[in-house]
């Protein structure tokens, strides 16, 4: 056994813990299909949101961890339930009123409100695939419409007809009495209107593999369950898909956790083996509400990528997946900087620490070097005090701080400068609020200005931090009051970087000028 595999066998990183659980599934014999199958599901009822990416990213982390533990081949399927009926019109699309006529039709029959694809479902599928491709995920994309129509699902659908009573018994136990009266695991697609119908079955025939039902106008229809004429309700569909594909691992949000036993039971009733599960906590918006595709609250995939690279998003997804987290714009700078802190730490760590480092799981062990020598939070503050409208303004300060740095030699820094200007102008600038100093703070700022005026030491983070610290230590207890004053009076923010590092980057004369402005009342 290699050192990597041996160390991974005891790693406490959550993807390795999940991978070891999955490995036990095939301790006695390898999978008959020749590979271990990971699946992630996607409901394209609205524009793909960040939770969708999180599900694929986290599943990929477990898949990579499994590959470090075992030689059994793996495959990841991203399955889109695009045959689902559109229950309500999303609020975050152009001309939503134009879609009202298509309610209850499959998403792949609803026109694309953006006018780019044959249908709304295909538009949202394309958005998902584009992002997954951008990040470099290895996956196969499955469309429910194609899956049902192509015949790939026919065997399981026929088995569902043969075992209809057994599956209905599983489902009925979970339903209220009034719902039991009209429930069926099958949802026929009306041959004329194209609507997905929620109607009771008059007859389910195992000899002809057909269902007979009355539509909403009372007209009787008989349809084959194969060929895309009928789809399964979402809970039976979950278990049936596992059985049809032989899924070994699937993770989902905690709203599915209560249905886990139902999914498993249906999978077994259809002759399949239930997969291993992983239930993660939901993402919340700034108000603590669950992020929703249809309402478009929280941060979208494209919005995050406007202000930070994909790796910072993957880092955010790695952290504590079983803890509910606010997913709003203010989490971006912290995730950005913490990701690069982990990158910088990685080369000096032993193998055990490296396997516990999020960047191993983000990059599948092929961890790049960080060239971000100025923290993103520091660049934001620099953008604030310099009024930067483009990244070249920031580079003017960066070149003086680190003369050896160029956009070519430090691509992470170059990207971060561009992101920082964008983030500052969109989020920091509109809410920035400087305040006037108190008498105590004014005296301390005068002292700092004098100390900097007389300073002839190296323009380096630690040396300048000592100057800042000595001024505060004589006047503030606790010291937090001093640093809060620096941030609120000079930067117009409630928190900020190590101030010595900020002075080194912004410049000693420039910082003196900033203090002058604050003392003169020009900032507040």
CSV table of C-alpha atoms in Angstrom, one decimal, residues 14-22 36-42 50-68 74-79 128 132 135-140 238 241-242 247-253 275-280 283 313-314 316-319 321 360-364:
chain,number,residue,atom,x,y,z
A,14,UNK,CA,-14.7,14.5,5.6
A,15,UNK,CA,-14.3,13.4,1.9
A,16,UNK,CA,-12.0,10.6,3.0
A,17,UNK,CA,-14.5,9.6,5.8
A,18,UNK,CA,-17.2,9.3,3.1
A,19,UNK,CA,-14.9,7.5,0.7
A,20,UNK,CA,-14.0,4.9,3.3
A,21,UNK,CA,-17.7,4.2,4.0
A,22,UNK,CA,-18.2,3.7,0.2
A,36,UNK,CA,-18.4,3.0,-8.7
A,37,UNK,CA,-21.1,5.4,-9.7
A,38,UNK,CA,-21.6,8.9,-8.1
A,39,UNK,CA,-24.7,10.8,-9.0
A,40,UNK,CA,-25.8,14.4,-8.4
A,41,UNK,CA,-29.3,15.6,-9.2
A,42,UNK,CA,-30.4,18.9,-10.6
A,50,UNK,CA,-24.6,28.1,-6.1
A,51,UNK,CA,-26.0,25.2,-4.2
A,52,UNK,CA,-26.1,23.2,-7.4
A,53,UNK,CA,-22.4,23.8,-7.9
A,54,UNK,CA,-21.7,22.9,-4.3
A,55,UNK,CA,-23.4,19.5,-4.7
A,56,UNK,CA,-21.2,18.7,-7.7
A,57,UNK,CA,-18.1,20.1,-6.2
A,58,UNK,CA,-18.5,18.1,-2.9
A,59,UNK,CA,-19.5,14.9,-4.7
A,60,UNK,CA,-16.3,15.3,-6.8
A,61,UNK,CA,-14.3,15.7,-3.6
A,62,UNK,CA,-15.6,12.4,-2.3
A,63,UNK,CA,-15.0,10.8,-5.7
A,64,UNK,CA,-11.3,12.0,-5.7
A,65,UNK,CA,-10.9,10.7,-2.2
A,66,UNK,CA,-12.3,7.3,-3.2
A,67,UNK,CA,-9.8,7.2,-6.1
A,68,UNK,CA,-7.0,7.8,-3.7
A,74,UNK,CA,-15.3,5.8,-10.9
A,75,UNK,CA,-17.9,7.8,-12.8
A,76,UNK,CA,-19.9,10.9,-12.0
A,77,UNK,CA,-23.4,11.5,-13.5
A,78,UNK,CA,-25.1,14.9,-13.3
A,79,UNK,CA,-28.8,14.2,-13.8
A,128,UNK,CA,-25.1,24.2,-15.5
A,132,UNK,CA,-19.2,22.6,-14.6
A,135,UNK,CA,-14.3,24.3,-13.4
A,136,UNK,CA,-13.1,21.2,-15.1
A,137,UNK,CA,-15.4,18.6,-13.5
A,138,UNK,CA,-15.3,15.2,-15.1
A,139,UNK,CA,-18.9,14.1,-15.4
A,140,UNK,CA,-21.6,12.7,-17.8
A,238,UNK,CA,-35.2,9.2,-7.0
A,241,UNK,CA,-33.1,6.2,-10.9
A,242,UNK,CA,-30.8,4.6,-8.4
A,247,UNK,CA,-25.9,4.5,-8.2
A,248,UNK,CA,-23.5,4.0,-5.4
A,249,UNK,CA,-23.3,7.4,-3.8
A,250,UNK,CA,-25.5,10.5,-3.8
A,251,UNK,CA,-25.5,13.6,-1.6
A,252,UNK,CA,-28.4,16.0,-1.2
A,253,UNK,CA,-29.6,18.8,1.0
A,275,UNK,CA,-26.6,3.9,-2.5
A,276,UNK,CA,-24.6,5.5,0.3
A,277,UNK,CA,-25.9,8.9,1.2
A,278,UNK,CA,-24.6,12.2,2.5
A,279,UNK,CA,-27.0,14.9,3.7
A,280,UNK,CA,-25.6,18.5,3.8
A,283,UNK,CA,-27.3,27.6,2.2
A,313,UNK,CA,-16.0,29.1,-4.2
A,314,UNK,CA,-14.9,25.4,-4.0
A,316,UNK,CA,-16.3,27.7,0.7
A,317,UNK,CA,-18.1,24.5,-0.3
A,318,UNK,CA,-15.5,22.3,1.4
A,319,UNK,CA,-15.9,24.0,4.8
A,321,UNK,CA,-20.8,20.8,4.8
A,360,UNK,CA,-5.9,18.8,-1.7
A,361,UNK,CA,-9.6,18.1,-2.2
A,362,UNK,CA,-10.2,21.2,-4.4
A,363,UNK,CA,-7.4,20.3,-6.8
A,364,UNK,CA,-7.4,16.5,-6.4
